C-alpha cells in the first residue's frame, strides 16, 4: 500500500506544473514567457492586475511590482518595449539587472544609442532589440523591444 501511495504521489507531482518560471531575456522577442506581441488584456491574464497604469499623451505604461516588469504601449495597443527591474531575468550571456557596464560592453559591444538622464545612462542596442539602463556602473533595468526593423523613437 505504501508503494502504491508513493507511486500515486509521484505521478501527481510529475503531472503538476512545478516547473520553474521562465526568466530568460531574448533580445528583440521576449522577457520570460511574455512575447513583444502580447496585448494588454493578455498581460492581466498572465500577471494579474497591474500595480500601476499611467497614460501620458500617446503612451500607456503598465507596471507589475511583484514580477518587476513594466510594459510601454503606444495607444491603442502597440507594445513598444518591456522593461524589467527584476534581477532574476537574464539573457543568454547571464546578463541582467545588477550586471556591470563592463560585462554588457564585452558581450554587446560599443555600437549603441546613448540616452542620458541625470546620473542614469541607457545603452539601446537597436539592431539587437535590447537595452540596459545603468546607475553607478550597474544595470538598473533591461529593455526588450523589436529589433532594427521596428525601432523605437527616443
PDB file of C-alpha atoms in Angstrom, residues 5-126:
ATOM      1  CA  UNK A   5       0.618   5.735  -2.350  1.00  0.00           C
ATOM      2  CA  UNK A   6       4.186   6.769  -3.110  1.00  0.00           C
ATOM      3  CA  UNK A   7       3.683   5.953  -6.786  1.00  0.00           C
ATOM      4  CA  UNK A   8       0.426   7.946  -6.902  1.00  0.00           C
ATOM      5  CA  UNK A   9       2.104  10.891  -5.179  1.00  0.00           C
ATOM      6  CA  UNK A  10       4.995  10.839  -7.646  1.00  0.00           C
ATOM      7  CA  UNK A  11       2.552  10.615 -10.540  1.00  0.00           C
ATOM      8  CA  UNK A  12       0.671  13.633  -9.165  1.00  0.00           C
ATOM      9  CA  UNK A  13       3.866  15.635  -8.646  1.00  0.00           C
ATOM     10  CA  UNK A  14       5.210  14.911 -12.123  1.00  0.00           C
ATOM     11  CA  UNK A  15       1.897  15.854 -13.734  1.00  0.00           C
ATOM     12  CA  UNK A  16       1.550  19.060 -11.739  1.00  0.00           C
ATOM     13  CA  UNK A  17       3.274  22.156 -13.028  1.00  0.00           C
ATOM     14  CA  UNK A  18       6.102  22.810 -10.590  1.00  0.00           C
ATOM     15  CA  UNK A  19       8.467  23.861 -13.346  1.00  0.00           C
ATOM     16  CA  UNK A  20      10.477  26.992 -12.684  1.00  0.00           C
ATOM     17  CA  UNK A  21       9.103  30.129 -14.274  1.00  0.00           C
ATOM     18  CA  UNK A  22      10.889  31.140 -17.460  1.00  0.00           C
ATOM     19  CA  UNK A  23      13.243  34.008 -16.543  1.00  0.00           C
ATOM     20  CA  UNK A  24      15.089  34.310 -19.835  1.00  0.00           C
ATOM     21  CA  UNK A  25      15.520  37.529 -21.780  1.00  0.00           C
ATOM     22  CA  UNK A  26      15.530  37.068 -25.547  1.00  0.00           C
ATOM     23  CA  UNK A  27      16.536  40.331 -27.233  1.00  0.00           C
ATOM     24  CA  UNK A  28      14.001  41.541 -29.766  1.00  0.00           C
ATOM     25  CA  UNK A  29      11.499  38.855 -28.755  1.00  0.00           C
ATOM     26  CA  UNK A  30      10.519  38.326 -25.112  1.00  0.00           C
ATOM     27  CA  UNK A  31      11.105  38.507 -21.392  1.00  0.00           C
ATOM     28  CA  UNK A  32      10.193  35.260 -19.686  1.00  0.00           C
ATOM     29  CA  UNK A  33       7.027  33.832 -21.215  1.00  0.00           C
ATOM     30  CA  UNK A  34       5.907  37.255 -22.393  1.00  0.00           C
ATOM     31  CA  UNK A  35       6.464  37.999 -26.086  1.00  0.00           C
ATOM     32  CA  UNK A  36       6.591  41.501 -27.566  1.00  0.00           C
ATOM     33  CA  UNK A  37       3.337  40.665 -29.367  1.00  0.00           C
ATOM     34  CA  UNK A  38       1.342  40.442 -26.112  1.00  0.00           C
ATOM     35  CA  UNK A  39      -1.788  42.575 -25.784  1.00  0.00           C
ATOM     36  CA  UNK A  40      -2.677  44.452 -22.568  1.00  0.00           C
ATOM     37  CA  UNK A  41      -5.556  42.087 -21.708  1.00  0.00           C
ATOM     38  CA  UNK A  42      -3.250  39.067 -22.088  1.00  0.00           C
ATOM     39  CA  UNK A  43      -0.787  40.605 -19.621  1.00  0.00           C
ATOM     40  CA  UNK A  44      -3.524  40.773 -16.985  1.00  0.00           C
ATOM     41  CA  UNK A  45      -4.312  37.098 -17.639  1.00  0.00           C
ATOM     42  CA  UNK A  46      -0.651  36.135 -17.100  1.00  0.00           C
ATOM     43  CA  UNK A  47       0.383  38.536 -14.328  1.00  0.00           C
ATOM     44  CA  UNK A  48      -2.852  39.608 -12.658  1.00  0.00           C
ATOM     45  CA  UNK A  49      -3.919  43.196 -12.134  1.00  0.00           C
ATOM     46  CA  UNK A  50      -1.177  45.787 -12.531  1.00  0.00           C
ATOM     47  CA  UNK A  51       0.149  47.846  -9.638  1.00  0.00           C
ATOM     48  CA  UNK A  52       0.271  50.942 -11.809  1.00  0.00           C
ATOM     49  CA  UNK A  53      -1.272  52.160 -15.041  1.00  0.00           C
ATOM     50  CA  UNK A  54      -0.245  55.542 -16.393  1.00  0.00           C
ATOM     51  CA  UNK A  55      -1.411  57.271 -19.505  1.00  0.00           C
ATOM     52  CA  UNK A  56       0.545  60.190 -20.902  1.00  0.00           C
ATOM     53  CA  UNK A  57      -0.113  61.538 -24.373  1.00  0.00           C
ATOM     54  CA  UNK A  58       0.113  58.620 -26.770  1.00  0.00           C
ATOM     55  CA  UNK A  59       1.796  56.287 -24.251  1.00  0.00           C
ATOM     56  CA  UNK A  60       0.305  53.761 -21.860  1.00  0.00           C
ATOM     57  CA  UNK A  61       2.592  52.334 -19.149  1.00  0.00           C
ATOM     58  CA  UNK A  62       1.544  49.251 -17.172  1.00  0.00           C
ATOM     59  CA  UNK A  63       3.657  48.145 -14.181  1.00  0.00           C
ATOM     60  CA  UNK A  64       3.797  44.985 -12.065  1.00  0.00           C
ATOM     61  CA  UNK A  65       5.897  45.318  -8.890  1.00  0.00           C
ATOM     62  CA  UNK A  66       5.907  41.634  -7.906  1.00  0.00           C
ATOM     63  CA  UNK A  67       7.297  40.451 -11.246  1.00  0.00           C
ATOM     64  CA  UNK A  68       9.434  43.569 -11.731  1.00  0.00           C
ATOM     65  CA  UNK A  69       8.058  44.183 -15.227  1.00  0.00           C
ATOM     66  CA  UNK A  70       6.814  47.307 -16.971  1.00  0.00           C
ATOM     67  CA  UNK A  71       5.120  47.439 -20.376  1.00  0.00           C
ATOM     68  CA  UNK A  72       5.060  50.575 -22.528  1.00  0.00           C
ATOM     69  CA  UNK A  73       2.459  50.786 -25.293  1.00  0.00           C
ATOM     70  CA  UNK A  74       1.512  53.415 -27.822  1.00  0.00           C
ATOM     71  CA  UNK A  75      -2.220  53.825 -27.967  1.00  0.00           C
ATOM     72  CA  UNK A  76      -4.305  51.870 -28.786  1.00  0.00           C
ATOM     73  CA  UNK A  77      -2.229  48.725 -28.105  1.00  0.00           C
ATOM     74  CA  UNK A  78       1.152  48.635 -29.848  1.00  0.00           C
ATOM     75  CA  UNK A  79       3.837  47.386 -27.444  1.00  0.00           C
ATOM     76  CA  UNK A  80       6.987  49.494 -27.746  1.00  0.00           C
ATOM     77  CA  UNK A  81       9.069  47.719 -25.126  1.00  0.00           C
ATOM     78  CA  UNK A  82       9.113  45.669 -21.950  1.00  0.00           C
ATOM     79  CA  UNK A  83      11.385  46.740 -19.107  1.00  0.00           C
ATOM     80  CA  UNK A  84      12.447  44.529 -16.210  1.00  0.00           C
ATOM     81  CA  UNK A  85      13.866  45.641 -12.879  1.00  0.00           C
ATOM     82  CA  UNK A  86      13.978  42.049 -11.619  1.00  0.00           C
ATOM     83  CA  UNK A  87      17.486  40.539 -11.256  1.00  0.00           C
ATOM     84  CA  UNK A  88      16.082  37.036 -11.821  1.00  0.00           C
ATOM     85  CA  UNK A  89      15.657  37.719 -15.566  1.00  0.00           C
ATOM     86  CA  UNK A  90      18.856  37.014 -17.526  1.00  0.00           C
ATOM     87  CA  UNK A  91      19.844  36.903 -21.180  1.00  0.00           C
ATOM     88  CA  UNK A  92      21.838  34.157 -22.912  1.00  0.00           C
ATOM     89  CA  UNK A  93      25.062  35.647 -21.501  1.00  0.00           C
ATOM     90  CA  UNK A  94      23.617  35.671 -17.956  1.00  0.00           C
ATOM     91  CA  UNK A  95      23.377  39.467 -18.052  1.00  0.00           C
ATOM     92  CA  UNK A  96      20.555  41.348 -16.370  1.00  0.00           C
ATOM     93  CA  UNK A  97      19.837  43.723 -13.504  1.00  0.00           C
ATOM     94  CA  UNK A  98      22.952  44.196 -11.325  1.00  0.00           C
ATOM     95  CA  UNK A  99      25.358  43.231 -14.147  1.00  0.00           C
ATOM     96  CA  UNK A 100      28.262  45.622 -14.694  1.00  0.00           C
ATOM     97  CA  UNK A 101      28.649  48.112 -17.519  1.00  0.00           C
ATOM     98  CA  UNK A 102      31.878  46.328 -18.435  1.00  0.00           C
ATOM     99  CA  UNK A 103      30.115  42.946 -18.784  1.00  0.00           C
ATOM    100  CA  UNK A 104      27.420  44.440 -21.032  1.00  0.00           C
ATOM    101  CA  UNK A 105      30.018  46.165 -23.240  1.00  0.00           C
ATOM    102  CA  UNK A 106      32.042  42.937 -23.517  1.00  0.00           C
ATOM    103  CA  UNK A 107      29.003  40.984 -24.744  1.00  0.00           C
ATOM    104  CA  UNK A 108      27.046  43.553 -26.760  1.00  0.00           C
ATOM    105  CA  UNK A 109      29.763  45.934 -27.932  1.00  0.00           C
ATOM    106  CA  UNK A 110      30.100  49.680 -28.207  1.00  0.00           C
ATOM    107  CA  UNK A 111      27.595  50.356 -31.011  1.00  0.00           C
ATOM    108  CA  UNK A 112      24.533  51.592 -29.173  1.00  0.00           C
ATOM    109  CA  UNK A 113      22.273  54.623 -28.961  1.00  0.00           C
ATOM    110  CA  UNK A 114      23.097  56.561 -25.810  1.00  0.00           C
ATOM    111  CA  UNK A 115      20.440  58.214 -23.646  1.00  0.00           C
ATOM    112  CA  UNK A 116      21.492  60.211 -20.587  1.00  0.00           C
ATOM    113  CA  UNK A 117      19.067  61.337 -17.890  1.00  0.00           C
ATOM    114  CA  UNK A 118      20.860  62.768 -14.874  1.00  0.00           C
ATOM    115  CA  UNK A 119      23.037  60.014 -13.401  1.00  0.00           C
ATOM    116  CA  UNK A 120      21.189  57.320 -15.391  1.00  0.00           C
ATOM    117  CA  UNK A 121      22.696  56.168 -18.682  1.00  0.00           C
ATOM    118  CA  UNK A 122      20.896  53.892 -21.153  1.00  0.00           C
ATOM    119  CA  UNK A 123      22.518  51.925 -23.978  1.00  0.00           C
ATOM    120  CA  UNK A 124      19.991  50.879 -26.644  1.00  0.00           C
ATOM    121  CA  UNK A 125      21.242  48.181 -28.991  1.00  0.00           C
ATOM    122  CA  UNK A 126      18.715  48.951 -31.733  1.00  0.00           C
TER     123      UNK A 126
END
